[in-house]
Amino acid sequence: MSLRVHVCTWNVKVTQPPDEDFRSFLHLDNEEQLPDIVAVGLQEVDAKPQSLLIEYIKENSWVKILQAYLGAYGLVKLKSIRMLGMVHLVAVHTKHLPFVREIRPGYCKTALLGLLGTKGAVSLRFTLYGQSFCFINSHFSAHAEYEEQRNLVVNPEFESISQNMLYANCTPQKAMEHSFYKVKKAGKCFVNFHEGELTFPPTYKYNPGTDEWDTESGKYRKPAWTDRVLWQESEEKKNTVRLESYTSHQAYQTSDHRPVGASLVVELNDSLSSMEDPMSWKLDLMSLPWYGNEDGLCVYVVKNYKTYSWDWIGLYRVGFQHVYDYEMYEWAVGDGDEYGENGCAVLFDCLPEEAGHYVMCYYSYKLDCIISVSDPFEILPPRDEDKDPVEVQVEQPTEDV
């Protein structure tokens, strides 16, 4: 079994998402080779206090547009993480969601003796088919005055991340102990990491909106390959990662950096793909098709999983973007009923009026993730007698006074 993994990094220089097509950046432009996992690391995202305050109310603008593209191609955001100007997003294809476990974020500040998060790293680790993956988005000290520090055998910023990036209630707990490890960073590569050949032009520093090197800042920065993607495998997984492409995207010119992407193939043991889905959805017992504004009976059987009182089932439109992007949800039922051993039935009241294809997902409160996804099914438009009445307001002409 093999997984396609696309990793991309972009220092966006406090710009807003441009009105451009992001499919190339996310490696979604070839539907025959869509990635199974996409990890995006952004640096220097707008971190003004008012911007951070707005994000308590609504999604970050970069995350919003990127997860919309990913969702359109079947990739569901596991989590997006923010540390001041750094944003980290990881998505997994819907077909793999039932086998994702132990999703844990990580943070490490390295600026001002570890007190300030303008430099450092954010990360997300998880297991997929029992194999541990860790994606780290790091932003280190840049420019010529820090060149000596970056090139030390024991880089202090890198060493701080290696030792202090810890994940609670999972194994392994340290970033460098995972089976597969990917890193996006600004800086030079380190010992024991792999990287593709640099066949693309330097990614920094450009005059924004052009292909010209820095002439506007007054500092005349030297062109450099500051934006890189590297990976590391554990000893037992050695030589199981193959690089397919490694390139910069010169078409995206809003920043003084160019985004960089790496597409890799990770080979997994074939036996891992035989892991059993803990739920069996009984679509044949659900009186399909369902109709908008009517009730729908969801029937499923639990296998090799201990249900929890706060588990729930979400009804999602096909192409949903993240775990809370459901149309509606109902609390799950445990302990079995008349549908057989460990069989459960949940009633969805007043289904969505908008017709289309949907799936049901079982969310485990204890595991904090979706552990099962049903096959797609159709919800038809409401029958005539079930349609909501349309209110028509007629304005009466006024008489001249």
XYZ file of C-alpha atoms in Angstrom:
401
model
C 0.000 0.000 0.000
C 1.314 3.464 -0.858
C 0.227 6.954 0.193
C 0.745 10.108 -1.842
C 1.841 12.988 0.381
C 2.102 16.602 -0.747
C 3.946 19.082 1.460
C 4.051 22.794 0.680
C 5.488 25.867 2.354
C 4.999 29.564 1.712
C 6.125 32.708 3.492
C 3.191 34.948 2.563
C 4.703 38.198 3.927
C 1.525 39.451 5.688
C -0.517 39.325 2.461
C -4.090 38.160 2.031
C -4.899 35.161 -0.200
C -4.695 36.270 -3.838
C -7.562 35.757 -6.248
C -5.808 32.846 -7.948
C -6.273 29.130 -8.546
C -4.599 27.176 -5.703
C -4.877 23.743 -7.275
C -1.274 23.723 -8.498
C 0.011 24.828 -5.076
C -1.920 22.007 -3.377
C -1.136 19.422 -6.092
C -4.800 19.051 -7.008
C -4.377 19.742 -10.730
C -4.018 16.073 -11.688
C -7.109 14.125 -10.618
C -5.437 10.801 -11.441
C -2.706 11.436 -8.849
C -4.497 13.261 -6.056
C -2.645 13.243 -2.714
C -3.821 11.180 0.230
C -2.311 13.678 2.677
C -1.648 17.400 2.212
C 0.338 19.484 4.696
C 0.610 23.256 4.273
C 2.968 25.442 6.278
C 2.546 29.214 6.060
C 4.858 31.781 7.635
C 4.448 35.507 8.287
C 0.656 35.408 8.156
C -0.922 38.654 9.374
C -0.610 38.540 13.172
C -1.815 41.991 14.156
C -3.953 41.888 17.337
C -7.134 42.744 15.452
C -6.498 39.902 12.996
C -6.035 37.372 15.788
C -9.167 38.655 17.527
C -11.239 38.228 14.364
C -10.083 34.597 14.115
C -11.856 33.803 17.391
C -15.074 34.526 15.484
C -14.339 33.259 11.980
C -11.772 31.128 10.180
C -8.424 32.568 9.113
C -8.717 33.733 5.491
C -5.836 31.530 4.304
C -7.200 28.436 6.024
C -10.693 29.142 4.729
C -9.712 29.222 1.067
C -7.221 26.348 1.273
C -9.648 23.985 3.026
C -12.313 24.872 0.447
C -10.009 23.688 -2.348
C -9.024 20.571 -0.419
C -12.629 19.694 0.435
C -13.638 19.940 -3.224
C -11.195 17.107 -3.931
C -12.186 14.889 -1.009
C -9.506 15.989 1.476
C -10.741 16.755 4.996
C -8.839 19.060 7.331
C -7.641 17.210 10.424
C -6.668 20.423 12.151
C -5.281 23.893 11.508
C -2.876 25.408 14.030
C -1.847 29.029 14.561
C 1.144 30.469 16.474
C 1.332 34.203 15.834
C 2.417 34.499 12.177
C 2.639 30.749 11.557
C -0.296 28.722 10.242
C -0.193 24.953 9.798
C -2.891 22.871 8.097
C -2.992 19.104 7.494
C -5.719 17.306 5.525
C -6.350 13.614 4.810
C -8.506 12.091 2.091
C -11.966 11.020 3.261
C -11.328 7.348 2.511
C -8.530 7.295 5.101
C -10.390 9.117 7.906
C -11.582 5.923 9.686
C -7.947 4.924 10.233
C -6.585 8.220 11.619
C -5.906 8.269 15.359
C -4.105 10.292 18.049
C -4.233 13.699 16.358
C -2.044 15.988 18.484
C -0.806 19.556 17.871
C 2.582 20.799 19.050
C 4.196 24.199 19.555
C 7.715 25.441 20.243
C 8.760 29.098 20.562
C 12.426 29.934 19.946
C 12.508 33.745 19.836
C 13.562 35.705 22.925
C 14.788 32.623 24.810
C 11.633 30.715 23.986
C 9.238 33.383 25.256
C 8.117 34.772 21.903
C 6.410 32.859 19.110
C 7.622 34.945 16.161
C 10.145 32.172 15.462
C 9.898 28.470 16.194
C 7.611 25.709 15.009
C 4.058 24.398 15.006
C 3.286 20.791 14.224
C 0.658 18.107 13.899
C 1.217 14.415 14.531
C -1.163 11.504 14.035
C -1.188 7.829 13.250
C -2.587 6.464 10.010
C -2.971 2.700 9.578
C -0.927 2.374 12.748
C 2.057 4.342 11.362
C 3.064 7.626 13.006
C 3.386 10.796 10.934
C 4.626 14.181 12.102
C 4.468 17.382 10.034
C 6.372 20.396 11.324
C 6.164 23.951 10.020
C 9.226 25.830 11.272
C 10.415 29.400 10.859
C 14.011 30.073 11.891
C 16.205 33.151 12.120
C 16.897 34.453 8.639
C 19.349 36.743 6.818
C 23.130 36.811 6.627
C 23.744 37.886 10.227
C 22.338 34.529 11.457
C 24.153 32.360 8.899
C 26.729 31.076 11.368
C 24.048 30.071 13.867
C 22.022 28.265 11.173
C 25.023 26.268 10.023
C 26.070 24.981 13.437
C 26.099 21.183 13.710
C 23.799 21.600 16.721
C 21.506 24.389 15.586
C 20.009 25.863 18.789
C 16.571 26.518 17.265
C 16.366 23.076 15.683
C 17.637 21.415 18.854
C 15.028 23.258 20.922
C 12.260 21.946 18.657
C 13.695 18.407 18.732
C 13.725 18.287 22.525
C 10.724 20.412 23.466
C 8.094 19.518 20.859
C 6.161 16.931 22.883
C 2.745 15.292 22.347
C 0.543 14.238 25.239
C -1.097 10.822 25.686
C 0.386 9.155 22.621
C 3.427 7.213 21.478
C 5.929 8.388 20.350
C 5.903 11.648 22.275
C 8.882 13.366 20.601
C 8.752 14.714 17.056
C 11.954 13.029 15.872
C 10.817 9.578 17.010
C 7.974 9.258 14.486
C 8.027 6.774 11.612
C 7.759 9.576 9.045
C 8.629 13.096 9.628
C 8.244 16.069 7.243
C 9.435 19.613 7.888
C 8.804 22.948 6.206
C 11.237 25.643 7.163
C 13.066 28.854 6.374
C 16.776 28.154 6.758
C 19.338 25.550 5.719
C 18.982 21.788 5.821
C 20.280 19.659 8.684
C 22.165 16.417 9.078
C 20.167 13.162 8.653
C 17.397 14.830 6.662
C 16.623 14.113 3.027
C 15.854 16.732 0.399
C 15.316 16.722 -3.346
C 17.706 18.414 -5.744
C 17.306 22.199 -5.968
C 16.496 22.506 -9.662
C 14.308 25.592 -9.223
C 15.394 29.263 -8.896
C 15.995 30.870 -5.490
C 12.691 31.449 -3.710
C 13.677 34.708 -1.947
C 13.840 37.712 -2.280
C 11.625 39.128 -5.042
C 9.933 42.427 -5.572
C 6.295 41.422 -4.898
C 4.284 40.982 -8.059
C 7.346 40.507 -10.263
C 10.158 38.103 -11.158
C 12.745 40.762 -10.297
C 15.166 40.390 -7.401
C 15.015 42.811 -4.479
C 15.431 46.414 -5.594
C 12.627 48.051 -3.606
C 13.424 47.356 0.052
C 16.643 49.323 0.089
C 18.429 46.308 1.623
C 19.094 44.504 -1.697
C 18.810 41.022 -0.200
C 20.777 38.305 -1.938
C 18.648 35.643 -3.709
C 18.476 32.490 -1.591
C 16.734 29.114 -1.285
C 15.231 29.865 2.127
C 12.033 27.854 1.635
C 12.621 24.122 1.764
C 10.923 20.774 2.337
C 12.872 17.997 4.052
C 11.941 14.610 5.433
C 13.272 11.959 7.746
C 12.312 8.312 8.252
C 12.840 6.188 11.324
C 15.491 3.480 10.980
C 12.931 0.684 10.576
C 11.166 2.677 7.822
C 14.348 3.554 5.946
C 14.002 3.918 2.150
C 10.208 3.765 2.206
C 9.736 7.386 1.049
C 10.196 8.287 -2.610
C 10.297 11.854 -3.890
C 8.245 12.384 -7.060
C 8.591 16.145 -7.527
C 10.185 19.116 -5.788
C 9.575 22.547 -7.198
C 8.788 26.185 -6.578
C 5.653 27.843 -7.901
C 6.766 30.956 -9.735
C 3.236 31.965 -10.734
C 2.308 33.021 -7.164
C 3.867 36.478 -6.830
C 1.988 38.318 -4.076
C 4.812 37.779 -1.563
C 8.571 38.355 -1.735
C 8.871 34.548 -1.353
C 7.812 31.868 -3.819
C 5.936 28.829 -2.472
C 7.664 25.448 -2.605
C 6.048 22.022 -2.855
C 7.264 18.435 -2.578
C 5.246 15.399 -3.617
C 6.272 12.097 -2.052
C 5.103 8.503 -2.058
C 5.222 6.613 1.250
C 5.218 2.834 1.023
C 3.317 1.061 3.804
C 3.034 -2.609 4.597
C 0.145 -4.085 2.574
C -1.268 -5.720 5.685
C -1.995 -2.286 7.142
C -4.663 -1.572 4.546
C -6.720 -4.501 5.877
C -7.470 -2.685 9.169
C -11.180 -2.998 9.888
C -13.563 -0.066 9.934
C -15.132 -0.092 13.455
C -18.606 0.666 12.035
C -20.768 -1.097 9.489
C -23.399 1.192 7.973
C -26.622 -0.613 7.034
C -27.768 1.495 4.112
C -30.176 -1.241 3.029
C -32.130 -0.780 6.281
C -32.394 2.992 6.035
C -35.454 3.196 3.758
C -33.488 5.102 1.147
C -33.925 7.382 -0.643
C -34.370 10.068 1.951
C -36.292 13.255 1.184
C -35.626 16.780 2.395
C -37.662 17.977 5.403
C -38.557 14.368 6.295
C -36.963 12.140 8.938
C -34.245 9.634 8.150
C -33.380 6.491 10.103
C -29.629 5.844 10.353
C -28.704 2.221 11.097
C -25.222 0.936 11.897
C -23.432 -1.917 13.651
C -20.521 -1.345 16.035
C -17.485 -3.634 15.715
C -14.446 -3.745 18.000
C -15.138 -0.352 19.516
C -16.420 0.659 22.942
C -19.055 3.353 22.450
C -19.060 6.453 24.630
C -21.996 8.532 25.799
C -20.741 11.689 24.052
C -20.185 10.086 20.637
C -22.201 11.586 17.794
C -23.051 10.994 14.138
C -22.791 13.849 11.679
C -24.602 14.149 8.356
C -22.186 15.724 5.881
C -22.501 16.850 2.308
C -19.993 15.078 0.028
C -16.961 17.387 -0.194
C -17.118 18.524 3.431
C -14.053 20.433 4.602
C -13.544 19.600 8.280
C -15.075 17.705 11.177
C -17.483 20.498 12.169
C -18.662 21.113 8.615
C -21.756 18.931 9.135
C -25.282 19.747 7.998
C -26.730 18.269 11.203
C -25.828 15.748 13.888
C -27.466 13.397 16.353
C -26.079 11.730 19.472
C -24.996 8.167 18.818
C -26.644 5.180 20.504
C -24.829 2.289 22.115
C -25.590 -1.151 23.535
C -27.561 -2.489 20.535
C -31.255 -2.759 19.678
C -33.640 -4.777 17.556
C -31.397 -4.564 14.499
C -29.127 -7.286 15.819
C -26.051 -7.691 17.968
C -24.539 -4.270 18.634
C -26.887 -2.784 16.063
C -27.951 0.824 16.594
C -30.553 3.132 15.073
C -30.533 6.934 15.220
C -33.303 9.168 13.864
C -32.364 12.348 12.003
C -35.225 14.823 12.322
C -36.085 17.085 9.381
C -33.368 16.338 6.838
C -31.737 19.154 4.843
C -33.961 20.581 2.135
C -31.096 20.934 -0.341
C -30.806 17.813 -2.498
C -27.448 16.190 -3.115
C -25.075 13.424 -2.079
C -24.255 12.978 1.606
C -22.299 10.728 3.956
C -22.625 9.912 7.645
C -19.573 10.078 9.896
C -19.213 8.609 13.375
C -17.267 10.891 15.741
C -15.612 9.322 18.777
C -15.519 11.690 21.733
C -12.874 9.626 23.504
C -10.572 9.388 20.467
C -11.385 12.965 19.364
C -11.690 12.076 15.676
C -13.972 10.634 13.021
C -13.622 6.858 13.094
C -16.009 5.812 10.325
C -17.497 7.213 7.116
C -20.471 5.690 5.296
C -20.735 5.248 1.551
C -22.319 8.256 -0.192
C -26.091 8.269 -0.574
C -28.604 10.691 -2.019
C -31.106 12.978 -0.350
C -33.835 13.977 -2.801
C -35.713 17.304 -2.838
C -38.698 17.564 -0.494
C -41.921 16.065 -1.735
C -44.521 18.675 -2.606
C -46.413 18.289 0.660
C -43.181 18.671 2.663
C -41.903 21.866 1.066
C -41.608 24.858 3.335
C -44.185 27.506 2.527
C -42.810 30.486 0.668
C -43.695 33.814 2.158
C -44.558 36.411 -0.447
C -44.763 40.017 0.621
C -46.571 42.348 -1.747
C -46.036 46.050 -1.380
C -49.119 48.135 -1.986
C -48.614 51.266 -4.038
C -48.923 54.408 -1.989
C -51.271 57.188 -3.014
C -49.891 60.587 -3.711
C -50.714 63.029 -0.969
